[in-house]
Amino acid sequence: MENGVAKPVIVAIDGPSGTGKSSTSKAVAAQLGLSYLDTGAQYRAITWWMVTNGIDTADPSAIAAAAAKPDILSGTEPTAPTITVDGVDVSGPIREQDVTSKVSAVSAVPEVRARITDLQRAIAASAVTGIVVEGRDIGTTVLPDADLKIFLTASPEARAARRSGELKGADLHTTREALIKRDAADSSRKTSPLAKADDAVEVDTTDLTLQQVIECVVTLVEEKRAGK
Ligand SMILES: Nc1ncnc2c1ncn2[C@@H]1O[C@H](COP(=O)(O)OP(=O)(O)OP(=O)(O)O)[C@@H](O)[C@H]1O
Ligand SMILES: Nc1ccn([C@H]2C[C@H](O)[C@@H](COP(=O)(O)O)O2)c(=O)n1
């Protein structure tokens, strides 16, 4: 607190796919009056642009050469987050299978990461009350000085069941294999891989309801704010 004004609180939430990062981050931000940033949506948006503009996503040098071209804008209101590329709403297309299958390759390119990381830091710096930022490398690379770092985990079976539910009963085995493959690619890339920061609090969500995870994270933020 400085001159009666609370310092913005920065919360980093990382973890593999389907551990509940987006659902938890949105709810925590809404409950605490903070902004919310889905960094996966930004990597999906730049991947969508590459695909739409005929860039070969298997060619890192072609991706690197185009990385500065798209204008990516994220709306950070937690109850209605938005994402546009060159003014086009891409919130639907970025969730399609074609983008999902190519996003790990595109997001592994250092020029892409540098561009998106700059955007993320600028958004976090301009959040008046604070922000919950979710992704894979937020606590380790993007915001290493975050006030609170959370690393969510869950068994592959629980994550696949959650995703299959979302995809209207998609085959559990295929969903599980796809999750594991994407996590392996995201964890093994050279530049800022998916990783738990040394000072992150790990929360295993396998046997927790979404509401329990939200309550746990809200409590951790409130404790941080109270200086505990
Ligand atoms: N603790 C939980 N128990 C049951 N279902 C959950 C839990 N947490 C999240 N879910 C559900 O699992 C699905 C995936 O959650 P969410 O999109 O928040 O995960 P994520 O970590 O952001 O995934 P990704 O990184 O792939 O975007 C959603 O349908 C969500 O409602
Ligand atoms: N900080 C981040 C966030 C996301 N990515 C990449 C890796 C993911 O597979 C992909 C999509 O993320 P999702 O929408 O599933 O959360 O984006 C990353 O490299 N770094």
PDB file of N, CA and C in Angstrom, residues 8 12 60 74 91 130 145 197:
ATOM      1  N   PRO A   8      -0.703  -3.030  -7.408  1.00  0.00           N
ATOM      2  CA  PRO A   8      -1.296  -4.081  -8.240  1.00  0.00           C
ATOM      3  C   PRO A   8      -0.696  -5.445  -7.886  1.00  0.00           C
ATOM      4  N   ALA A  12       0.776 -15.428 -11.400  1.00  0.00           N
ATOM      5  CA  ALA A  12       1.156 -16.267 -12.547  1.00  0.00           C
ATOM      6  C   ALA A  12       0.623 -17.676 -12.314  1.00  0.00           C
ATOM      7  N   PRO A  60      10.678 -23.290 -39.231  1.00  0.00           N
ATOM      8  CA  PRO A  60      10.914 -22.270 -38.205  1.00  0.00           C
ATOM      9  C   PRO A  60      11.417 -20.945 -38.781  1.00  0.00           C
ATOM     10  N   SER A  74      -5.380  -8.482 -27.020  1.00  0.00           N
ATOM     11  CA  SER A  74      -6.111  -9.277 -26.023  1.00  0.00           C
ATOM     12  C   SER A  74      -6.949  -8.365 -25.140  1.00  0.00           C
ATOM     13  N   SER A  91     -11.578 -15.673 -31.674  1.00  0.00           N
ATOM     14  CA  SER A  91     -11.791 -16.497 -30.474  1.00  0.00           C
ATOM     15  C   SER A  91     -12.316 -17.894 -30.816  1.00  0.00           C
ATOM     16  N   GLY A 130      -4.193  -5.136 -10.901  1.00  0.00           N
ATOM     17  CA  GLY A 130      -3.406  -6.358 -10.950  1.00  0.00           C
ATOM     18  C   GLY A 130      -3.975  -7.294 -11.984  1.00  0.00           C
ATOM     19  N   ASP A 145       9.053 -11.947 -11.406  1.00  0.00           N
ATOM     20  CA  ASP A 145       8.863 -11.255 -10.119  1.00  0.00           C
ATOM     21  C   ASP A 145       7.395 -11.223  -9.689  1.00  0.00           C
ATOM     22  N   ALA A 197       8.164 -22.924 -11.802  1.00  0.00           N
ATOM     23  CA  ALA A 197       9.187 -22.056 -11.200  1.00  0.00           C
ATOM     24  C   ALA A 197       9.538 -22.603  -9.821  1.00  0.00           C
TER      25      ALA A 197
END
